[in-house]
Amino acid sequence: MRAAIVGSGKVSAEHAKAYGACGVEVVAICSRTKESARRKINELGISAVSYDNLELMLAKEQIDVVSICSPPELHAKQTILVAKHGVHIAIEKPVALSRTELNEMLDAVSQNGVKTIIGFVLRWSDLVLNIKQRYLKNIGELFYLETDYWHGSSHEKGHTIHEYGTRGGPIGAFIGGGCHAVDMARFLSNSNIIEVTAVTPRREEQGLQRTTAALVKFENGIVGKISATDEVFMPYVFNISLFGKEGAIQLNKFYSKRSLSKTYEIIPGTVPDSGAVWHHPFRGMIQEFIDCIRENRETSCSLRDAVNTHAACFAIEESARRGGEKICIR
C-alpha cells in the first residue's frame, strides 16, 4: 500500500512515521512549496517525491491513501479533491470550519466510496482503551461526565499561530482543540450530543472564543460538562471524569462498589499530559485505517462519525455568542 501526505508540519511527520510502522510506503509529500515538502522528506529520511500541487500529485502518483495535515481551512477542498480520485483519506482535526463544509465533504466521500479516519488520536490511547474496554462497565450505568481540553502556554511552551489558528486568522479554542474533548465525551458515552448551552467569560474581538464552558446532553440521556481554553498559563491538561451509579473514573483513577479496594485503583496506561504530537498514539489510528481499507469496513472514527463532534463544537460556540442560549443539534 502507498501513502501520500498533504502538509509539512509536525503532525505530518507523525502520520509518516505511523505509516512506516504499519508497513505502508510514503511515496509523496505535498506542501505549499516543493522546498518545504523536500525538507520534510529529508527530515524523515524517506524516498518520496515533493509536490506543491495536490491535483498534480494525485494524477502522477499511484496512491492508496492520503493524510490531510494541512491548515484547517484547506481540509474541505482537499478532501473533496482526493475523494474524487477514489483515494482513502485520513483527515486531521478540525476537519472543517463550518457545517456546510462538513456536508460537502461527506457527500464527496459517500459518492466516491472512500474510507476515512479522523485525527481524534486520543481514542487510541492505551489509557482510554483500558477505560473503555475494561473499567467503564464496572462503574454501572453512566449518568454524568466531564472532559476538558486546557492547552495554553507555559514556561516550556509558547503560542504560535499555526497551533491556534488558520491563515485567515485565529479560531476558537473549542473548534481548534476542544474538539478532542467533545469527541472523547462522545466516544466514552457511546452517544451523540443533542443539546448544548455554553458561556464564555467575555466577548472576544472578532468573535474569537479562547475560553468556553458547555453543558451538554446526550441522546442516551447522559449529561455533562465540556470546557476548552487556549489562554491559560499552565502545562497541558486533558481531563476525563465519568460518574456511574456504582462508581467513578477520574482520568487514571478508578473507584467502584464492584472493587475490593477501598481506595482508588490506578488504571494502566499513559496519561495524556502533553499536547505535543509525538506524545499521541498515531500508530494505532493509522493501523485501524489500513486494516479497515484491507477488510473493506468503515473505521470507528470516520468522517460520518465526526460530524456530530464538529456540529457540537459549532453549536457550543454559537450558544456562547448568544449568551448561553440552548441549541439543539440535528
Tab-separated table of N, CA and C in Angstrom, residues 124-271:
chain	number	residue	atom	x	y	z
A	124	TRP	N	-7.105	6.201	20.625
A	124	TRP	CA	-6.204	5.046	20.579
A	124	TRP	C	-5.183	5.064	21.720
A	125	SER	N	-5.349	5.967	22.670
A	125	SER	CA	-4.511	5.977	23.871
A	125	SER	C	-4.726	4.681	24.647
A	126	ASP	N	-3.647	4.090	25.136
A	126	ASP	CA	-3.807	2.848	25.902
A	126	ASP	C	-4.630	3.074	27.161
A	127	LEU	N	-4.502	4.250	27.785
A	127	LEU	CA	-5.316	4.558	28.960
A	127	LEU	C	-6.795	4.619	28.584
A	128	VAL	N	-7.106	5.343	27.524
A	128	VAL	CA	-8.502	5.485	27.098
A	128	VAL	C	-9.086	4.133	26.700
A	129	LEU	N	-8.315	3.313	26.003
A	129	LEU	CA	-8.805	1.992	25.615
A	129	LEU	C	-9.043	1.111	26.833
A	130	ASN	N	-8.189	1.215	27.843
A	130	ASN	CA	-8.415	0.465	29.079
A	130	ASN	C	-9.690	0.933	29.772
A	131	ILE	N	-9.900	2.254	29.810
A	131	ILE	CA	-11.134	2.786	30.397
A	131	ILE	C	-12.346	2.235	29.653
A	132	LYS	N	-12.306	2.337	28.347
A	132	LYS	CA	-13.450	1.954	27.511
A	132	LYS	C	-13.730	0.455	27.570
A	133	GLN	N	-12.686	-0.351	27.492
A	133	GLN	CA	-12.869	-1.789	27.329
A	133	GLN	C	-12.919	-2.561	28.640
A	134	ARG	N	-12.288	-2.039	29.700
A	134	ARG	CA	-12.159	-2.829	30.924
A	134	ARG	C	-12.814	-2.209	32.149
A	135	TYR	N	-12.779	-0.891	32.262
A	135	TYR	CA	-13.180	-0.261	33.519
A	135	TYR	C	-14.559	0.385	33.486
A	136	LEU	N	-14.974	0.905	32.354
A	136	LEU	CA	-16.227	1.646	32.273
A	136	LEU	C	-17.418	0.791	32.689
A	137	LYS	N	-17.419	-0.476	32.309
A	137	LYS	CA	-18.543	-1.360	32.638
A	137	LYS	C	-18.652	-1.618	34.139
A	138	ASN	N	-17.590	-1.348	34.879
A	138	ASN	CA	-17.585	-1.628	36.314
A	138	ASN	C	-17.954	-0.432	37.187
A	139	ILE	N	-18.416	0.659	36.574
A	139	ILE	CA	-18.935	1.771	37.386
A	139	ILE	C	-20.451	1.898	37.219
A	140	GLY	N	-21.064	0.917	36.585
A	140	GLY	CA	-22.515	0.926	36.443
A	140	GLY	C	-22.976	1.878	35.354
A	141	GLU	N	-24.269	2.127	35.332
A	141	GLU	CA	-24.860	2.985	34.303
A	141	GLU	C	-24.307	4.409	34.397
A	142	LEU	N	-23.754	4.893	33.311
A	142	LEU	CA	-23.167	6.235	33.276
A	142	LEU	C	-24.278	7.276	33.244
A	143	PHE	N	-24.143	8.304	34.120
A	143	PHE	CA	-25.162	9.357	34.122
A	143	PHE	C	-24.575	10.757	33.966
A	144	TYR	N	-23.254	10.914	34.202
A	144	TYR	CA	-22.640	12.249	34.108
A	144	TYR	C	-21.184	12.082	33.708
A	145	LEU	N	-20.694	13.028	32.900
A	145	LEU	CA	-19.277	13.012	32.542
A	145	LEU	C	-18.753	14.432	32.364
A	146	GLU	N	-17.438	14.555	32.448
A	146	GLU	CA	-16.749	15.808	32.152
A	146	GLU	C	-15.503	15.494	31.335
A	147	THR	N	-15.244	16.324	30.335
A	147	THR	CA	-13.967	16.289	29.624
A	147	THR	C	-13.508	17.725	29.423
A	148	ASP	N	-12.207	17.933	29.503
A	148	ASP	CA	-11.651	19.283	29.379
A	148	ASP	C	-10.392	19.252	28.531
A	149	TYR	N	-10.247	20.272	27.694
A	149	TYR	CA	-9.046	20.449	26.878
A	149	TYR	C	-8.457	21.807	27.247
A	150	TRP	N	-7.388	21.787	28.056
A	150	TRP	CA	-6.747	23.016	28.523
A	150	TRP	C	-5.330	23.041	27.966
A	151	HIS	N	-5.134	23.842	26.932
A	151	HIS	CA	-3.857	23.818	26.213
A	151	HIS	C	-3.418	25.250	25.927
A	152	GLY	N	-2.851	25.878	26.947
A	152	GLY	CA	-2.364	27.236	26.791
A	152	GLY	C	-0.856	27.268	26.649
A	153	SER	N	-0.263	28.299	27.168
A	153	SER	CA	1.193	28.417	27.143
A	153	SER	C	1.748	28.094	28.526
A	154	SER	N	3.052	27.918	28.593
A	154	SER	CA	3.717	27.609	29.858
A	154	SER	C	5.165	28.064	29.754
A	155	HIS	N	5.943	27.806	30.794
A	155	HIS	CA	7.363	28.158	30.744
A	155	HIS	C	8.074	27.406	29.617
A	156	GLU	N	7.579	26.212	29.286
A	156	GLU	CA	8.212	25.393	28.250
A	156	GLU	C	7.625	25.620	26.867
A	157	LYS	N	6.447	26.217	26.785
A	157	LYS	CA	5.750	26.286	25.501
A	157	LYS	C	5.088	27.644	25.310
A	158	GLY	N	5.357	28.266	24.177
A	158	GLY	CA	4.677	29.499	23.817
A	158	GLY	C	3.646	29.239	22.741
A	159	HIS	N	2.785	30.198	22.492
A	159	HIS	CA	1.774	30.071	21.446
A	159	HIS	C	2.365	30.369	20.072
A	160	THR	N	1.844	29.702	19.058
A	160	THR	CA	2.136	30.065	17.671
A	160	THR	C	0.831	30.064	16.902
A	161	ILE	N	0.733	30.880	15.877
A	161	ILE	CA	-0.496	30.979	15.098
A	161	ILE	C	-0.835	29.662	14.416
A	162	HIS	N	0.175	28.848	14.115
A	162	HIS	CA	-0.089	27.585	13.429
A	162	HIS	C	-0.818	26.600	14.332
A	163	GLU	N	-0.660	26.734	15.637
A	163	GLU	CA	-1.341	25.836	16.555
A	163	GLU	C	-2.740	26.328	16.901
A	164	TYR	N	-2.955	27.619	16.835
A	164	TYR	CA	-4.207	28.170	17.339
A	164	TYR	C	-4.980	28.959	16.301
A	165	GLY	N	-4.681	28.758	15.029
A	165	GLY	CA	-5.421	29.482	14.020
A	165	GLY	C	-5.193	28.955	12.631
A	166	THR	N	-5.637	29.735	11.661
A	166	THR	CA	-5.508	29.393	10.260
A	166	THR	C	-4.831	30.549	9.554
A	167	ARG	N	-4.612	30.394	8.263
A	167	ARG	CA	-4.032	31.506	7.507
A	167	ARG	C	-4.949	32.726	7.548
A	168	GLY	N	-6.245	32.473	7.676
A	168	GLY	CA	-7.204	33.573	7.705
A	168	GLY	C	-7.361	34.214	9.064
A	169	GLY	N	-6.686	33.696	10.078
A	169	GLY	CA	-6.787	34.261	11.415
A	169	GLY	C	-7.069	33.183	12.446
A	170	PRO	N	-7.086	33.566	13.725
A	170	PRO	CA	-7.293	32.598	14.805
A	170	PRO	C	-8.681	31.968	14.756
A	171	ILE	N	-8.813	30.784	15.353
A	171	ILE	CA	-10.107	30.134	15.523
A	171	ILE	C	-10.305	29.843	17.001
A	172	GLY	N	-11.550	29.630	17.393
A	172	GLY	CA	-11.865	29.433	18.799
A	172	GLY	C	-11.248	28.176	19.374
A	173	ALA	N	-11.120	28.166	20.703
A	173	ALA	CA	-10.476	27.045	21.382
A	173	ALA	C	-11.257	25.747	21.214
A	174	PHE	N	-12.586	25.833	21.179
A	174	PHE	CA	-13.370	24.599	21.046
A	174	PHE	C	-13.166	23.953	19.690
A	175	ILE	N	-13.227	24.732	18.633
A	175	ILE	CA	-13.054	24.167	17.297
A	175	ILE	C	-11.597	23.786	17.065
A	176	GLY	N	-10.670	24.604	17.539
A	176	GLY	CA	-9.256	24.359	17.287
A	176	GLY	C	-8.688	23.156	18.003
A	177	GLY	N	-9.061	22.952	19.266
A	177	GLY	CA	-8.507	21.840	20.037
A	177	GLY	C	-9.519	21.163	20.937
A	178	GLY	N	-10.511	21.942	21.394
A	178	GLY	CA	-11.532	21.384	22.268
A	178	GLY	C	-12.359	20.301	21.613
A	179	CYS	N	-12.293	20.217	20.281
A	179	CYS	CA	-12.987	19.130	19.579
A	179	CYS	C	-12.485	17.770	20.060
A	180	HIS	N	-11.230	17.694	20.546
A	180	HIS	CA	-10.729	16.449	21.140
A	180	HIS	C	-11.565	16.065	22.357
A	181	ALA	N	-11.874	17.050	23.209
A	181	ALA	CA	-12.655	16.781	24.416
A	181	ALA	C	-14.085	16.391	24.065
A	182	VAL	N	-14.662	17.052	23.061
A	182	VAL	CA	-16.017	16.710	22.622
A	182	VAL	C	-16.048	15.285	22.076
A	183	ASP	N	-15.068	14.950	21.248
A	183	ASP	CA	-15.028	13.603	20.690
A	183	ASP	C	-14.839	12.562	21.784
A	184	MET	N	-14.003	12.855	22.772
A	184	MET	CA	-13.794	11.901	23.858
A	184	MET	C	-15.080	11.674	24.641
A	185	ALA	N	-15.836	12.749	24.870
A	185	ALA	CA	-17.110	12.612	25.576
A	185	ALA	C	-18.067	11.712	24.795
A	186	ARG	N	-18.122	11.896	23.492
A	186	ARG	CA	-18.976	11.052	22.653
A	186	ARG	C	-18.485	9.600	22.648
A	187	PHE	N	-17.184	9.435	22.565
A	187	PHE	CA	-16.592	8.101	22.493
A	187	PHE	C	-16.887	7.299	23.759
A	188	LEU	N	-16.728	7.929	24.915
A	188	LEU	CA	-16.898	7.214	26.174
A	188	LEU	C	-18.361	7.077	26.584
A	189	SER	N	-19.210	7.954	26.091
A	189	SER	CA	-20.644	7.857	26.400
A	189	SER	C	-21.384	6.958	25.414
A	190	ASN	N	-20.728	6.622	24.303
A	190	ASN	CA	-21.367	5.848	23.230
A	190	ASN	C	-22.639	6.524	22.732
A	191	SER	N	-22.585	7.849	22.623
A	191	SER	CA	-23.796	8.564	22.240
A	191	SER	C	-23.449	9.886	21.573
A	192	ASN	N	-24.380	10.394	20.783
A	192	ASN	CA	-24.233	11.711	20.172
A	192	ASN	C	-24.756	12.801	21.093
A	193	ILE	N	-24.213	14.000	20.923
A	193	ILE	CA	-24.685	15.169	21.666
A	193	ILE	C	-25.889	15.750	20.930
A	194	ILE	N	-26.963	16.028	21.679
A	194	ILE	CA	-28.185	16.546	21.055
A	194	ILE	C	-28.542	17.955	21.522
A	195	GLU	N	-27.865	18.449	22.577
A	195	GLU	CA	-28.245	19.760	23.114
A	195	GLU	C	-27.053	20.377	23.845
A	196	VAL	N	-26.821	21.671	23.643
A	196	VAL	CA	-25.714	22.359	24.319
A	196	VAL	C	-26.171	23.722	24.826
A	197	THR	N	-25.528	24.144	25.915
A	197	THR	CA	-25.658	25.504	26.445
A	197	THR	C	-24.268	25.926	26.877
A	198	ALA	N	-23.775	27.053	26.381
A	198	ALA	CA	-22.376	27.409	26.622
A	198	ALA	C	-22.214	28.875	26.986
A	199	VAL	N	-21.139	29.146	27.728
A	199	VAL	CA	-20.803	30.515	28.114
A	199	VAL	C	-19.314	30.741	27.921
A	200	THR	N	-18.965	31.993	27.717
A	200	THR	CA	-17.567	32.407	27.608
A	200	THR	C	-17.370	33.597	28.534
A	201	PRO	N	-16.175	33.808	29.110
A	201	PRO	CA	-16.008	34.855	30.123
A	201	PRO	C	-16.295	36.269	29.635
A	202	ARG	N	-16.087	36.529	28.355
A	202	ARG	CA	-16.246	37.891	27.846
A	202	ARG	C	-16.396	37.829	26.337
A	203	ARG	N	-16.824	38.914	25.743
A	203	ARG	CA	-16.924	38.960	24.285
A	203	ARG	C	-15.540	39.254	23.711
A	204	GLU	N	-15.077	38.345	22.870
A	204	GLU	CA	-13.740	38.489	22.306
A	204	GLU	C	-13.785	39.319	21.027
A	205	GLU	N	-12.668	39.894	20.656
A	205	GLU	CA	-12.579	40.617	19.394
A	205	GLU	C	-12.844	39.666	18.232
A	206	GLN	N	-13.633	40.117	17.282
A	206	GLN	CA	-13.972	39.352	16.078
A	206	GLN	C	-14.642	38.016	16.419
A	207	GLY	N	-15.258	37.941	17.601
A	207	GLY	CA	-15.991	36.738	17.971
A	207	GLY	C	-15.134	35.571	18.404
A	208	LEU	N	-13.839	35.773	18.603
A	208	LEU	CA	-12.944	34.678	18.970
A	208	LEU	C	-13.158	34.275	20.424
A	209	GLN	N	-13.424	32.998	20.650
A	209	GLN	CA	-13.628	32.471	21.999
A	209	GLN	C	-12.415	31.644	22.411
A	210	ARG	N	-11.636	32.170	23.323
A	210	ARG	CA	-10.432	31.467	23.762
A	210	ARG	C	-10.692	30.600	24.989
A	211	THR	N	-11.793	30.844	25.688
A	211	THR	CA	-12.205	30.015	26.818
A	211	THR	C	-13.719	29.862	26.762
A	212	THR	N	-14.193	28.631	26.748
A	212	THR	CA	-15.630	28.373	26.687
A	212	THR	C	-15.949	27.137	27.520
A	213	ALA	N	-17.067	27.197	28.248
A	213	ALA	CA	-17.552	26.053	29.021
A	213	ALA	C	-18.961	25.715	28.556
A	214	ALA	N	-19.239	24.424	28.419
A	214	ALA	CA	-20.531	23.995	27.876
A	214	ALA	C	-21.163	22.902	28.722
A	215	LEU	N	-22.465	23.015	28.926
A	215	LEU	CA	-23.271	21.919	29.448
A	215	LEU	C	-23.868	21.198	28.252
A	216	VAL	N	-23.802	19.877	28.265
A	216	VAL	CA	-24.253	19.108	27.105
A	216	VAL	C	-25.186	17.983	27.540
A	217	LYS	N	-26.076	17.625	26.634
A	217	LYS	CA	-26.972	16.490	26.851
A	217	LYS	C	-26.800	15.517	25.699
A	218	PHE	N	-26.753	14.235	26.036
A	218	PHE	CA	-26.540	13.195	25.040
A	218	PHE	C	-27.849	12.500	24.681
A	219	GLU	N	-27.835	11.860	23.532
A	219	GLU	CA	-29.025	11.176	23.033
A	219	GLU	C	-29.505	10.093	23.988
A	220	ASN	N	-28.572	9.452	24.708
A	220	ASN	CA	-28.943	8.375	25.627
A	220	ASN	C	-29.287	8.864	27.030
A	221	GLY	N	-29.378	10.190	27.223
A	221	GLY	CA	-29.811	10.747	28.500
A	221	GLY	C	-28.703	11.202	29.418
A	222	ILE	N	-27.463	10.827	29.143
A	222	ILE	CA	-26.330	11.295	29.945
A	222	ILE	C	-26.196	12.808	29.800
A	223	VAL	N	-25.774	13.477	30.874
A	223	VAL	CA	-25.467	14.903	30.806
A	223	VAL	C	-24.005	15.103	31.178
A	224	GLY	N	-23.463	16.279	30.824
A	224	GLY	CA	-22.061	16.511	31.128
A	224	GLY	C	-21.636	17.945	30.948
A	225	LYS	N	-20.364	18.170	31.249
A	225	LYS	CA	-19.737	19.480	31.087
A	225	LYS	C	-18.460	19.298	30.292
A	226	ILE	N	-18.265	20.138	29.285
A	226	ILE	CA	-17.046	20.106	28.475
A	226	ILE	C	-16.499	21.522	28.408
A	227	SER	N	-15.190	21.679	28.596
A	227	SER	CA	-14.593	23.014	28.512
A	227	SER	C	-13.332	22.980	27.665
A	228	ALA	N	-12.984	24.162	27.153
A	228	ALA	CA	-11.759	24.297	26.359
A	228	ALA	C	-11.190	25.691	26.554
A	229	THR	N	-9.876	25.763	26.671
A	229	THR	CA	-9.190	27.053	26.727
A	229	THR	C	-7.826	26.928	26.085
A	230	ASP	N	-7.398	28.009	25.426
A	230	ASP	CA	-6.030	28.043	24.918
A	230	ASP	C	-5.279	29.250	25.473
A	231	GLU	N	-5.857	29.889	26.511
A	231	GLU	CA	-5.222	31.098	27.032
A	231	GLU	C	-4.679	30.955	28.450
A	232	VAL	N	-4.911	29.819	29.100
A	232	VAL	CA	-4.421	29.628	30.456
A	232	VAL	C	-2.901	29.439	30.431
A	233	PHE	N	-2.224	29.934	31.481
A	233	PHE	CA	-0.777	29.731	31.603
A	233	PHE	C	-0.544	28.577	32.569
A	234	MET	N	-0.368	27.390	32.023
A	234	MET	CA	-0.130	26.172	32.805
A	234	MET	C	0.180	25.042	31.826
A	235	PRO	N	0.810	23.965	32.299
A	235	PRO	CA	1.049	22.825	31.412
A	235	PRO	C	-0.265	22.214	30.924
A	236	TYR	N	-0.177	21.515	29.822
A	236	TYR	CA	-1.335	20.889	29.165
A	236	TYR	C	-2.089	19.949	30.108
A	237	VAL	N	-3.420	20.033	30.054
A	237	VAL	CA	-4.274	19.141	30.840
A	237	VAL	C	-5.408	18.632	29.957
A	238	PHE	N	-5.638	17.313	29.995
A	238	PHE	CA	-6.806	16.711	29.347
A	238	PHE	C	-7.534	15.895	30.407
A	239	ASN	N	-8.654	16.418	30.877
A	239	ASN	CA	-9.400	15.771	31.953
A	239	ASN	C	-10.445	14.804	31.414
A	240	ILE	N	-10.649	13.724	32.149
A	240	ILE	CA	-11.754	12.799	31.901
A	240	ILE	C	-12.353	12.424	33.251
A	241	SER	N	-13.642	12.684	33.444
A	241	SER	CA	-14.355	12.268	34.652
A	241	SER	C	-15.636	11.569	34.231
A	242	LEU	N	-15.864	10.381	34.782
A	242	LEU	CA	-17.032	9.575	34.431
A	242	LEU	C	-17.718	9.113	35.707
A	243	PHE	N	-18.994	9.448	35.872
A	243	PHE	CA	-19.751	9.071	37.063
A	243	PHE	C	-20.814	8.045	36.682
A	244	GLY	N	-20.729	6.860	37.292
A	244	GLY	CA	-21.732	5.825	37.096
A	244	GLY	C	-22.462	5.551	38.399
A	245	LYS	N	-23.507	4.760	38.337
A	245	LYS	CA	-24.321	4.503	39.528
A	245	LYS	C	-23.629	3.599	40.535
A	246	GLU	N	-22.496	2.997	40.139
A	246	GLU	CA	-21.775	2.124	41.065
A	246	GLU	C	-20.309	2.497	41.215
A	247	GLY	N	-19.915	3.669	40.701
A	247	GLY	CA	-18.525	4.066	40.847
A	247	GLY	C	-18.175	5.229	39.944
A	248	ALA	N	-16.878	5.522	39.874
A	248	ALA	CA	-16.433	6.675	39.092
A	248	ALA	C	-15.024	6.448	38.561
A	249	ILE	N	-14.714	7.167	37.501
A	249	ILE	CA	-13.372	7.193	36.923
A	249	ILE	C	-12.945	8.643	36.821
A	250	GLN	N	-11.760	8.945	37.362
A	250	GLN	CA	-11.180	10.277	37.249
A	250	GLN	C	-9.832	10.130	36.563
A	251	LEU	N	-9.837	10.318	35.234
A	251	LEU	CA	-8.661	10.141	34.397
A	251	LEU	C	-8.095	8.735	34.553
A	252	ASN	N	-7.039	8.555	35.356
A	252	ASN	CA	-6.466	7.214	35.505
A	252	ASN	C	-6.766	6.598	36.868
A	253	LYS	N	-7.780	7.124	37.558
A	253	LYS	CA	-8.170	6.582	38.862
A	253	LYS	C	-9.572	5.978	38.780
A	254	PHE	N	-9.736	4.815	39.421
A	254	PHE	CA	-10.976	4.044	39.341
A	254	PHE	C	-11.460	3.709	40.743
A	255	TYR	N	-12.763	3.889	40.979
A	255	TYR	CA	-13.348	3.587	42.289
A	255	TYR	C	-14.725	2.985	42.056
A	256	SER	N	-15.007	1.827	42.675
A	256	SER	CA	-16.257	1.150	42.359
A	256	SER	C	-16.726	0.256	43.497
A	257	LYS	N	-18.049	0.110	43.607
A	257	LYS	CA	-18.636	-0.846	44.546
A	257	LYS	C	-18.224	-2.267	44.189
A	258	ARG	N	-17.912	-2.492	42.929
A	258	ARG	CA	-17.574	-3.830	42.458
A	258	ARG	C	-16.114	-4.202	42.721
A	259	SER	N	-15.348	-3.257	43.225
A	259	SER	CA	-13.928	-3.494	43.505
A	259	SER	C	-13.725	-3.824	44.975
A	260	LEU	N	-12.756	-4.663	45.257
A	260	LEU	CA	-12.423	-4.989	46.640
A	260	LEU	C	-11.614	-3.881	47.299
A	261	SER	N	-11.027	-3.003	46.499
A	261	SER	CA	-10.197	-1.928	47.033
A	261	SER	C	-11.062	-0.835	47.651
A	262	LYS	N	-10.632	-0.331	48.795
A	262	LYS	CA	-11.343	0.763	49.460
A	262	LYS	C	-10.750	2.121	49.103
A	263	THR	N	-9.727	2.113	48.259
A	263	THR	CA	-9.126	3.357	47.772
A	263	THR	C	-9.137	3.328	46.241
A	264	TYR	N	-8.739	4.435	45.644
A	264	TYR	CA	-8.667	4.483	44.184
A	264	TYR	C	-7.694	3.434	43.655
A	265	GLU	N	-8.081	2.763	42.586
A	265	GLU	CA	-7.163	1.925	41.830
A	265	GLU	C	-6.617	2.749	40.666
A	266	ILE	N	-5.383	2.486	40.281
A	266	ILE	CA	-4.780	3.185	39.146
A	266	ILE	C	-5.015	2.374	37.874
A	267	ILE	N	-5.578	3.026	36.886
A	267	ILE	CA	-5.826	2.383	35.595
A	267	ILE	C	-4.532	2.410	34.783
A	268	PRO	N	-4.082	1.281	34.270
A	268	PRO	CA	-2.834	1.275	33.489
A	268	PRO	C	-2.973	2.098	32.209
A	269	GLY	N	-1.864	2.705	31.816
A	269	GLY	CA	-1.854	3.443	30.561
A	269	GLY	C	-1.177	4.787	30.690
A	270	THR	N	-0.845	5.365	29.561
A	270	THR	CA	-0.158	6.653	29.510
A	270	THR	C	-1.150	7.786	29.697
A	271	VAL	N	-0.941	8.596	30.717
A	271	VAL	CA	-1.810	9.744	30.965
A	271	VAL	C	-1.573	10.783	29.868
